[in-house]
Coordinates of C-alpha atoms in Angstrom, one line a residue:
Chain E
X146 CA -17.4 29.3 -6.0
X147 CA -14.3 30.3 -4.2
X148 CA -11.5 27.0 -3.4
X149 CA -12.9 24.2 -0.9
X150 CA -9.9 24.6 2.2
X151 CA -8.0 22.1 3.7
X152 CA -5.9 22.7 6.5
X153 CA -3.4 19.9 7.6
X154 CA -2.1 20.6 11.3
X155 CA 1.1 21.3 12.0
X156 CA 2.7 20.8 15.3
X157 CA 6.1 20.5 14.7
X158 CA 6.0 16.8 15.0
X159 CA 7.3 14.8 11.7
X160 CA 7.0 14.9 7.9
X161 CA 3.6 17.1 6.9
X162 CA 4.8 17.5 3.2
X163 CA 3.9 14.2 2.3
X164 CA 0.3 14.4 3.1
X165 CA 0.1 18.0 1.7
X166 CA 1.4 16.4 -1.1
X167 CA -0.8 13.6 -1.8
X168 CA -4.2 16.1 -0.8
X169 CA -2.4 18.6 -3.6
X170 CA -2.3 15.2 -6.0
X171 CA -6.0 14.3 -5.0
X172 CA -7.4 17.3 -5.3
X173 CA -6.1 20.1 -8.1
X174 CA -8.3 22.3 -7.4
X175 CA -8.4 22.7 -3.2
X176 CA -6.3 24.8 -1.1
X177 CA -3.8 22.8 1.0
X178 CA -2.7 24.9 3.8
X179 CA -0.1 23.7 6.9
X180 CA -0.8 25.5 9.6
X181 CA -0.5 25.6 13.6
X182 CA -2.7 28.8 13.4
X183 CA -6.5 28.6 15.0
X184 CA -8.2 30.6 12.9
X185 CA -6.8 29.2 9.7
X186 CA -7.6 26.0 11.0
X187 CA -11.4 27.0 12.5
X188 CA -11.7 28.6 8.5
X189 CA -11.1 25.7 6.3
X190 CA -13.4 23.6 5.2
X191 CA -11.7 20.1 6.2
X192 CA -9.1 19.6 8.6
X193 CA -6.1 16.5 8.6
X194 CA -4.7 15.9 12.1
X195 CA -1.7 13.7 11.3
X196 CA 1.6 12.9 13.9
X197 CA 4.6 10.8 13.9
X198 CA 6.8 10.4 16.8
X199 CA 6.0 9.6 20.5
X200 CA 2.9 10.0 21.9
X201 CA 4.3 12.1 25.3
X202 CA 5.8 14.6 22.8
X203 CA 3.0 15.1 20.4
X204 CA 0.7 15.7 23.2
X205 CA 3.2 18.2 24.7
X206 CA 3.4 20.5 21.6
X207 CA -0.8 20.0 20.9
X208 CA -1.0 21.3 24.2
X209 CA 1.3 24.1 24.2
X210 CA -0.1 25.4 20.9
X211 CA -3.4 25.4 22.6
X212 CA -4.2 22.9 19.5
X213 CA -6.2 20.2 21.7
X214 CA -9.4 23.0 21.8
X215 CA -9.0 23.5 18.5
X216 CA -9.2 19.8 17.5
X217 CA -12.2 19.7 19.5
X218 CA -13.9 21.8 17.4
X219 CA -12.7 21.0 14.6
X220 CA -14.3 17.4 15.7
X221 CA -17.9 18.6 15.9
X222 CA -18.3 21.2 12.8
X223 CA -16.4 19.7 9.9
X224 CA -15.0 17.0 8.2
X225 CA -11.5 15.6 10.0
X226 CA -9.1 13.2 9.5
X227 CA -6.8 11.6 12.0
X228 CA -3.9 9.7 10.9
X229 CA -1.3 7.3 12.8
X230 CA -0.2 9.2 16.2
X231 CA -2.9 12.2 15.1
X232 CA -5.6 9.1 15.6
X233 CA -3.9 7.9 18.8
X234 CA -3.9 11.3 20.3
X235 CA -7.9 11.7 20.1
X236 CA -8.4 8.6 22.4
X237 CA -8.6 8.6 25.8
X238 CA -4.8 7.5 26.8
X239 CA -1.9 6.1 25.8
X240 CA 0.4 3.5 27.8
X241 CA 3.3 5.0 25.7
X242 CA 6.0 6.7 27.8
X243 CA 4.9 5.7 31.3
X244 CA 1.1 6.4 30.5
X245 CA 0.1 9.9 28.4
X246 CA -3.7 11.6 28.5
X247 CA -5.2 12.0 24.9
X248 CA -7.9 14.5 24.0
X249 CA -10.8 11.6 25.0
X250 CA -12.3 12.4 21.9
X251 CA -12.9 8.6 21.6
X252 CA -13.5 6.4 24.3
X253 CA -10.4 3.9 24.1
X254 CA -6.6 3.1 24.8
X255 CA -3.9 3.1 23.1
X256 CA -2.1 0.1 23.7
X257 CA 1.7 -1.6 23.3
X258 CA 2.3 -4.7 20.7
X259 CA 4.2 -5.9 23.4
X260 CA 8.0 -7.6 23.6
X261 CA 6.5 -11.1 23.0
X262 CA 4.1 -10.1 20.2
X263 CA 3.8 -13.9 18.3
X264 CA 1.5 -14.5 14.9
X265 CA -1.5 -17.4 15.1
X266 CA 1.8 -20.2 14.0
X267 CA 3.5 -18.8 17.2
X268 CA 6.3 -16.9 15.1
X269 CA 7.5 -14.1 16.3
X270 CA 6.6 -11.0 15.1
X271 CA 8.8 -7.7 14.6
X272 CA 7.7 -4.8 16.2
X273 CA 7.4 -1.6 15.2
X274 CA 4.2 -3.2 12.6
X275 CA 5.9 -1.7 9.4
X276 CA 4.7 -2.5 6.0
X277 CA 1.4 -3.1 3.9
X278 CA -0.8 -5.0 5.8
X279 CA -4.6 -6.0 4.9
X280 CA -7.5 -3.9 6.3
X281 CA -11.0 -5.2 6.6
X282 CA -13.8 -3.0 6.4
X283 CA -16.2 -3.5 9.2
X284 CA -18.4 -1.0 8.0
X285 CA -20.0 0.9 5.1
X286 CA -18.5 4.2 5.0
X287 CA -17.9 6.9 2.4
X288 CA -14.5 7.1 2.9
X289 CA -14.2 3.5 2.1
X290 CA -15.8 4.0 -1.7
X291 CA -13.9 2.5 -4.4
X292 CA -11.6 0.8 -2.1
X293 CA -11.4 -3.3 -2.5
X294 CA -12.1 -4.7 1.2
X295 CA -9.2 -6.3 2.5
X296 CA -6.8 -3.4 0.7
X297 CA -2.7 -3.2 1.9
X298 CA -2.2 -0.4 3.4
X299 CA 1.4 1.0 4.9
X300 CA 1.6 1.3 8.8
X301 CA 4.5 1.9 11.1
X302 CA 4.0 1.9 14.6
X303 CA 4.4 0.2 17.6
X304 CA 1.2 1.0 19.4
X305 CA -2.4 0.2 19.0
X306 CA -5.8 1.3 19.3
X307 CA -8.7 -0.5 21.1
X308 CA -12.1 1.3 21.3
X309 CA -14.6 0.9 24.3
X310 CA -16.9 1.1 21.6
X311 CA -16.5 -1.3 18.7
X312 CA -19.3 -0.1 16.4
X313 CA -17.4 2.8 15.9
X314 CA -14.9 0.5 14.2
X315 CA -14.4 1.2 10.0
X316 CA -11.5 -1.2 9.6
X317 CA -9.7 -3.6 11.3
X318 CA -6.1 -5.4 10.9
X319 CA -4.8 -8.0 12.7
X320 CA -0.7 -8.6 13.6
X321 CA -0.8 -10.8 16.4
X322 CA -3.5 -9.0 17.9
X323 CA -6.4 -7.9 15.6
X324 CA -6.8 -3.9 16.0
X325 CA -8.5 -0.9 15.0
X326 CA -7.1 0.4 11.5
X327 CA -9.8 2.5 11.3
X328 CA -12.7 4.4 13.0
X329 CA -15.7 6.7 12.8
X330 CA -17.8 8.9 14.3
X331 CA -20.2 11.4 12.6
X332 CA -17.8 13.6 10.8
X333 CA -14.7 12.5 12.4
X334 CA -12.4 10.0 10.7
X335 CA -9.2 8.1 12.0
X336 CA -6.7 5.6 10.7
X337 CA -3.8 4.4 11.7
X338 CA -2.2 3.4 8.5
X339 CA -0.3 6.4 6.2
X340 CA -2.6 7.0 3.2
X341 CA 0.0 9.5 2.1
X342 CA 1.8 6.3 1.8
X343 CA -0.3 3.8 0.7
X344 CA -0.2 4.3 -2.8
X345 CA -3.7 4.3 -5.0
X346 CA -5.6 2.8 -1.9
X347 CA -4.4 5.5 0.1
X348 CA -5.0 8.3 -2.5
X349 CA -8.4 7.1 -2.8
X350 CA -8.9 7.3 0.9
X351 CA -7.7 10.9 0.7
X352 CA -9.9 11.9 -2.3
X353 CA -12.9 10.3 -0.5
X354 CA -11.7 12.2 2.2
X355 CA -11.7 15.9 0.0
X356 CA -15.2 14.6 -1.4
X357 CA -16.6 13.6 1.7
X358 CA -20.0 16.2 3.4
X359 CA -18.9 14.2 6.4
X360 CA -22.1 12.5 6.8
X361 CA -21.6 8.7 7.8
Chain F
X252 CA -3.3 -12.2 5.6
X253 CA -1.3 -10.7 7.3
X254 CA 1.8 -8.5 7.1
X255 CA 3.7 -8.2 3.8
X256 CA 7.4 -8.8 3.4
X257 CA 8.9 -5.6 1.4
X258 CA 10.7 -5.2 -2.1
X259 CA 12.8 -2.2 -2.0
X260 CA 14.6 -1.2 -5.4
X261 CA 17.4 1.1 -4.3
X262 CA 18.7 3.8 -6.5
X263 CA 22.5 5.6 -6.5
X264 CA 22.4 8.9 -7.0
X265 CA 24.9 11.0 -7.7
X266 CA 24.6 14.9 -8.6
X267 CA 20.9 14.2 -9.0
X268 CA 21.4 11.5 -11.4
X269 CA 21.4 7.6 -11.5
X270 CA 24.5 6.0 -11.7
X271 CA 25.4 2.5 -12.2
X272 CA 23.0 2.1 -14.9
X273 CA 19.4 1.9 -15.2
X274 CA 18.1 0.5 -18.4
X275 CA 14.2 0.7 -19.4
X276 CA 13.4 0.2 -22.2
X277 CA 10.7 2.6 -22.6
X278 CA 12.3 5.5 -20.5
X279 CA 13.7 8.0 -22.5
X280 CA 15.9 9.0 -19.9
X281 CA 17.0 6.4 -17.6
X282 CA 19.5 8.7 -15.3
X283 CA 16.5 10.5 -13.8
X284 CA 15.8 9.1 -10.1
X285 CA 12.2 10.8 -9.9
X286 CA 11.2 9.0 -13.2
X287 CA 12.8 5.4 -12.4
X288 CA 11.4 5.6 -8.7
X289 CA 7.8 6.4 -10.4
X290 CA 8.0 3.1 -13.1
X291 CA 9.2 1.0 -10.0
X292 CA 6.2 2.4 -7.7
X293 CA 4.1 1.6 -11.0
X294 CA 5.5 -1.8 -10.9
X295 CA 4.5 -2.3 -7.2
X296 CA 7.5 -1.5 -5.2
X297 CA 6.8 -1.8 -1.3
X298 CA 9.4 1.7 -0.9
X299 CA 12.0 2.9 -2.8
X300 CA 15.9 4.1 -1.4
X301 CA 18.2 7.1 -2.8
X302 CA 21.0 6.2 -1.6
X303 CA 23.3 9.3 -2.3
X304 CA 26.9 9.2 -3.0
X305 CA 27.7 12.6 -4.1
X306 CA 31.0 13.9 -2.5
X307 CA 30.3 18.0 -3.3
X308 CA 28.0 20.3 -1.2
X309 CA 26.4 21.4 -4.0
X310 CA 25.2 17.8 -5.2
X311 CA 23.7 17.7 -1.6
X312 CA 21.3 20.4 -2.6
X313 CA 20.8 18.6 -5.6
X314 CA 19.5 15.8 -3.9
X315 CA 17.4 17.6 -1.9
X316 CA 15.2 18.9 -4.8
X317 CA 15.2 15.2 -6.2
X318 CA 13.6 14.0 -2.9
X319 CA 10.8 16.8 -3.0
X320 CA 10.1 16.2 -6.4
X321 CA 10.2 12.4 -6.1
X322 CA 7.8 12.8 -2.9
X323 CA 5.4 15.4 -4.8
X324 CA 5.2 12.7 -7.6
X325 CA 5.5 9.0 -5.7
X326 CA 3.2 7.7 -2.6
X327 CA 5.0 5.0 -1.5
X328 CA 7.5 5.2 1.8
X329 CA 11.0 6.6 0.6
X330 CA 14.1 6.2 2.6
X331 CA 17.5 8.1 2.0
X332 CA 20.6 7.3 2.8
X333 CA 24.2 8.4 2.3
X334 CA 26.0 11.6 3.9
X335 CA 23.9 11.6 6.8
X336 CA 25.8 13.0 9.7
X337 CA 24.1 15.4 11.7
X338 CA 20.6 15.8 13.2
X339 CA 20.1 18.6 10.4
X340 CA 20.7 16.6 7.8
X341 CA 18.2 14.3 8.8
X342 CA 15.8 17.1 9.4
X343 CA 16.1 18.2 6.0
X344 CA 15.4 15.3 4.1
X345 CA 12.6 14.6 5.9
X346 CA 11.3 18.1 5.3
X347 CA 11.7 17.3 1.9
X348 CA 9.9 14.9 1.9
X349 CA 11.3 11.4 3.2
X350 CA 10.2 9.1 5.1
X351 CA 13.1 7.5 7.1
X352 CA 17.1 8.4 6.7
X353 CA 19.3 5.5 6.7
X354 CA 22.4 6.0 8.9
X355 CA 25.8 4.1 7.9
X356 CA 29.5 5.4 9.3
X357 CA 28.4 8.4 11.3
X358 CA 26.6 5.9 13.3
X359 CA 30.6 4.2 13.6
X360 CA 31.9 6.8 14.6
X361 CA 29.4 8.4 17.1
X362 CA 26.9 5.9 17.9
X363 CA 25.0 8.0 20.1
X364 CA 24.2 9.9 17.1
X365 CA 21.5 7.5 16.7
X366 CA 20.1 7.6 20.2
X367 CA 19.9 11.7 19.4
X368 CA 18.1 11.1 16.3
X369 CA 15.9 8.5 17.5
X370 CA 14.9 10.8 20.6
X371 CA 14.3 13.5 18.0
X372 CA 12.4 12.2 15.0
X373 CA 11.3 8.8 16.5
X374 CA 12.9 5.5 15.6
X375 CA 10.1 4.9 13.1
X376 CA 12.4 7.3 10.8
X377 CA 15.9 5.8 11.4
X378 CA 17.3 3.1 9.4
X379 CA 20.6 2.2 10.7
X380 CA 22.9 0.5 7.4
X381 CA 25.3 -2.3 8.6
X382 CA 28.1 -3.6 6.4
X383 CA 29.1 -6.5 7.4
X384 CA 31.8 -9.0 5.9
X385 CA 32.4 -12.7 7.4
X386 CA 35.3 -13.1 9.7
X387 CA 35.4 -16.6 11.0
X388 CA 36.7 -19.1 9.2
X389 CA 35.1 -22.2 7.2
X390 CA 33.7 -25.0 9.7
X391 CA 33.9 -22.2 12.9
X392 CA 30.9 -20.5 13.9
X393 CA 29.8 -17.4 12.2
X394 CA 31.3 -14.4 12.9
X395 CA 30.7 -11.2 11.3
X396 CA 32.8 -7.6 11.2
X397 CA 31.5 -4.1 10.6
X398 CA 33.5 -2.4 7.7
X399 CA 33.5 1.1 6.6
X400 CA 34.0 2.8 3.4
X401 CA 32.8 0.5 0.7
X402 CA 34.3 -2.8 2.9
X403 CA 37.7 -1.9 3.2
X404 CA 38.2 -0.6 7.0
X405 CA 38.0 -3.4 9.5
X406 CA 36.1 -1.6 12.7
X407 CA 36.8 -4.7 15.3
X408 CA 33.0 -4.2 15.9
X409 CA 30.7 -7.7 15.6
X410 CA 28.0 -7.1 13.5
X411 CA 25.2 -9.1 15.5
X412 CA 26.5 -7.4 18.4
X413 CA 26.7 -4.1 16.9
X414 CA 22.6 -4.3 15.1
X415 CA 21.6 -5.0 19.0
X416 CA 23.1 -1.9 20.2
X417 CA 21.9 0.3 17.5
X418 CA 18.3 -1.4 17.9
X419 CA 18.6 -0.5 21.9
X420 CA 19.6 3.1 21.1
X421 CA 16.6 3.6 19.4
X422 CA 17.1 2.3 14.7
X423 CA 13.9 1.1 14.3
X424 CA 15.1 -1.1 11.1
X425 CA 17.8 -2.5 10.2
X426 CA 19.4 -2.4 6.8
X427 CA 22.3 -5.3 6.3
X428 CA 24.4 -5.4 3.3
X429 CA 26.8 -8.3 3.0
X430 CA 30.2 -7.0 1.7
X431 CA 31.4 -10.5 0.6
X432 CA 28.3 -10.1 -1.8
X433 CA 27.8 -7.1 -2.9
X434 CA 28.1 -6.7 -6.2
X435 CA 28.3 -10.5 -6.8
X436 CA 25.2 -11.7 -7.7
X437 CA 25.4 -15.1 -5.8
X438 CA 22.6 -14.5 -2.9
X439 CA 22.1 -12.4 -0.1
X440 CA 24.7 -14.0 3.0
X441 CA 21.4 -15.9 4.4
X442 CA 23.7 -16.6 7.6
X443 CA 24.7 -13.2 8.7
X444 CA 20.9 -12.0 7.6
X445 CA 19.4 -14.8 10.1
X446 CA 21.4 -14.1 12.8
X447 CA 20.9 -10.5 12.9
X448 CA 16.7 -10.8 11.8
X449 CA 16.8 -12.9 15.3
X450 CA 18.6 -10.9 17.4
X451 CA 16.8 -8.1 16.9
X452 CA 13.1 -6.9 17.4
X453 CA 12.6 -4.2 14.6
X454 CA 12.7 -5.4 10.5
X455 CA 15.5 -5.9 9.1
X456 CA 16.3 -5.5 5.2
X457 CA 18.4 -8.0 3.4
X458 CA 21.0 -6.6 0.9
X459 CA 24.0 -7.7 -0.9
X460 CA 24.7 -9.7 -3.7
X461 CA 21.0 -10.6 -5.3
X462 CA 21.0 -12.0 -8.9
X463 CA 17.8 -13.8 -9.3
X464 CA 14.5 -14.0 -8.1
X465 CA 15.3 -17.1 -6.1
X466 CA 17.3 -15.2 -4.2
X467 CA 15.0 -12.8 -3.3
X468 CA 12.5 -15.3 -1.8
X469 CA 15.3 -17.0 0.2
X470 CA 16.4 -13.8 2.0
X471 CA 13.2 -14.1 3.3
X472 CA 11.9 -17.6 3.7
X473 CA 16.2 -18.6 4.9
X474 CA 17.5 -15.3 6.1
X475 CA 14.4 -14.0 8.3
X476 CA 14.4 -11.0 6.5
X477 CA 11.5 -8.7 6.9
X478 CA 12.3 -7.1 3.5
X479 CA 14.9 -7.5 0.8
X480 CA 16.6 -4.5 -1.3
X481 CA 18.2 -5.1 -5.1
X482 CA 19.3 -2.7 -7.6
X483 CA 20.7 -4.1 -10.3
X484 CA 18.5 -6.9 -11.7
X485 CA 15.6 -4.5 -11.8
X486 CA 17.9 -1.7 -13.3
X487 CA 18.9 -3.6 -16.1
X488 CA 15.5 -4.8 -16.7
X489 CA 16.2 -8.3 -16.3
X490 CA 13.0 -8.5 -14.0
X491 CA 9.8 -5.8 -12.9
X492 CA 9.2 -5.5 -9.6
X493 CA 6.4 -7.6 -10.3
X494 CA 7.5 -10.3 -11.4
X495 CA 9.3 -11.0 -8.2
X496 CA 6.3 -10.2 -5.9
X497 CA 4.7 -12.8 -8.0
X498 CA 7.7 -15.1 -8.2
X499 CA 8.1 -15.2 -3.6
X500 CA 4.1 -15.2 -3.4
X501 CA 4.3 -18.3 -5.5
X502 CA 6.9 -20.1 -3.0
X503 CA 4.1 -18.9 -0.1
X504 CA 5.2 -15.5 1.2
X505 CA 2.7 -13.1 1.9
X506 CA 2.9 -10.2 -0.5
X507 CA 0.8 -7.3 -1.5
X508 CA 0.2 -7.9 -5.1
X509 CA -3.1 -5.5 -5.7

């Protein structure tokens, strides 16, 4: 049996080593390729769709690498996982930068914490969110095996995701406002935490990830 | 629940090596950064920082190799700091494999450097240091300067003043070491910490000065700070990593302890 494939997208925006890394450290055995190239992409079995930076940028490059149709189908064929600004790019739009359009992949915005954001004591509250904060599983899913409910995981951003559609929810966190951590759809998964960062909760999530037949 | 506050062990690094001591007692060699940075991860550290204080060019390269090898090895965020001048410097430590780059006296001297970097690789990766040293005098109001190299060049610049501007150019944290502590192991400068943590939006880290666990959990609970950074009294093994999440989650701050 030749190498199960994974291909983590590369568009130029932020640092792709570290989850090449971590899929390398979860999985011996797979092929890790980083890539901006359609075919490679189309080819491997699983695809990560990761993204740091602003939203207006990120969109710019997926666009001009023609990487949005390629996500797309991507999203209906094989496993995929979306991480931070990679999940915030397959919803519908964004209020970062004066309002940017997402792939609609998922039905939902992408909202701001705000200037004022205040915890339930009224304190006020930092934003960007950065550190290991608590996610609740809302749901049964594979990618959630082995992984204690209520797990830290590391975040950084300052923008949040809220789903027309809360049954396709997997985790949730709250920091002033509760939000979606997680989500999933078929064989599409999302999170807005760093599992190439989140130490053995996160490397769990990313072996579940290389194990999953993206069956929910 | 709710958000953790951060421990961040920070290591020297110098020609690829640890300097100012690091003693474990079951490391057989206690100079490599990859190996301490992996027992602190072990130990629960929130992140880990290289801060690098080599002077050649060649110890640069050096330094690059240790932060692809520590980021091949350790999943926890990892910041670097020291010698970080121009937008390709930044660029290639994160290639290599870091997180965020910590910005100190280029910043000084050309703060738009920030605003360029911010606008580059997004705030979420810039760490702007501050080292401040107190100014006013006893019974006046606080007043803090920014100093450069190690403490010793007054800039005129006000510290509180100076973490605002570098937050509205685009740092999205804010690392503070006290100057009058450093080194001393009396406590982080809670007052200086406080004012800045309020002034600004983004996290600020506490440094300066830590010498027991106590101290830890007042940078937080007095100073405001959204995460506190030692080095010595984890080096020299006086305490894990653990024992101080367990030590501030006793006095009520929320920590991740699993």
């Amino acid at each position: 049996m030749s190498k199960t494939t994974v291909a983590v997208i590369d568009y130029g925006m932020g640092n792709l080593h570290s989850a090449a890394k971590a899929l390398e450290k979860v999985a011996p055995g797979a092929q890790v390729m980083v890539t901006a190239d359609a075919g490679t992409i189309l080819s491997a079995d699983r695809v990560v769709f990761p993204g740091v930076g602003a939203i207006r940028d990120c969109m710019g490059e997926i666009l001009r690498l023609g990487l949005d149709e390629v996500v797309r189908e991507a999203a209906q064929s094989k496993p995929l996982l979306g991480i931070c600004v990679g999940m915030q790019s397959l919803m519908t739009r964004s209020e970062e930068n004066g309002g940017v359009d997402c792939l609609n992949l998922f039905a939902g915005q992408v909202k701001f914490f705000g200037d004022d954001l205040r915890d339930a004591s009224g304190e006020k509250l930092k934003v960007p969110h950065m550190g290991w904060n608590q996610v609740q599983q809302t749901r049964s899913h594979p990618l959630w095996n082995g992984i204690a409910d209520n797990a830290r995981f590391y975040f950084v951003h300052s923008y949040y995701i809220t789903l027309d559609d809360n049954n396709l929810m997997t985790g949730r966190c709250e920091y002033g406002v509760p939000f979606t951590a997680a989500l999933g759809r078929e064989n599409v998964f999302a999170v807005q935490f760093h599992p190439e960062k989140s130490q053995n909760a996160g490397l769990k999530l990313l072996q579940n990830f290389m194990e999953w037949d993206g069956q929910a | 629940m709710g958000l953790a506050k951060r421990i961040i062990p920070c290591l020297d690094v110098d020609n690829g090596r640890v300097v100012k001591g690091v003693k474990f007692l079951d490391i057989r060699d206690a100079g490599d950064p990859v190996e301490i940075a992996r027992r602190y991860d072990e130990q629960g550290a929130d992140e880990i920082t290289f801060l690098d204080i080599t002077a050649s060019h060649e110890g640069r390269d050096t330094m690059v190799h240790t932060v692809e090898k520590m980021a091949s090895q350790v999943f926890i965020p990892l910041t670097v700091g020291g010698g970080i001048r121009k937008l390709e410097d930044i660029r290639t430590m994160l290639n290599a494999g870091a997180d965020k780059v910590s910005i100190n006296t280029a910043a000084v001297f050309n703060p738009e450097f920030v605003g360029e970097a911010a606008a580059k690789f997004g705030s979420q990766c810039i760490v702007v240091a501050i080292d401040a040293k107190k100014v006013s005098a006893a019974g006046e109001p606080g007043r803090w300067e920014i100093f450069t190299h190690g403490g010793r060049k007054p800039t005129g610049l006000d510290a509180v003043e100076w973490a605002i501007k570098m937050v509205g150019l685009g740092a999205g944290e804010i690392l503070l070491t006290s100057m009058d502590r450093d080194g001393t192991k009396n406590g982080f400068d809670l007052d200086v910490t406080r004012a800045i943590s309020e002034a600004v939006a983004v996290p600020v880290i506490a440094s300066g000065g830590v010498g027991n666990l106590q101290h830890l959990a007042d940078g937080v609970t007095l100073g405001k700070a959204d995460a506190v950074l030692a080095a010595s009294i984890f080096h020299f093994g006086e305490y894990t990593v653990q024992q101080a999440k367990q030590f501030m989650a006793a006095q009520g701050i929320e920590m991740r302890l699993d």
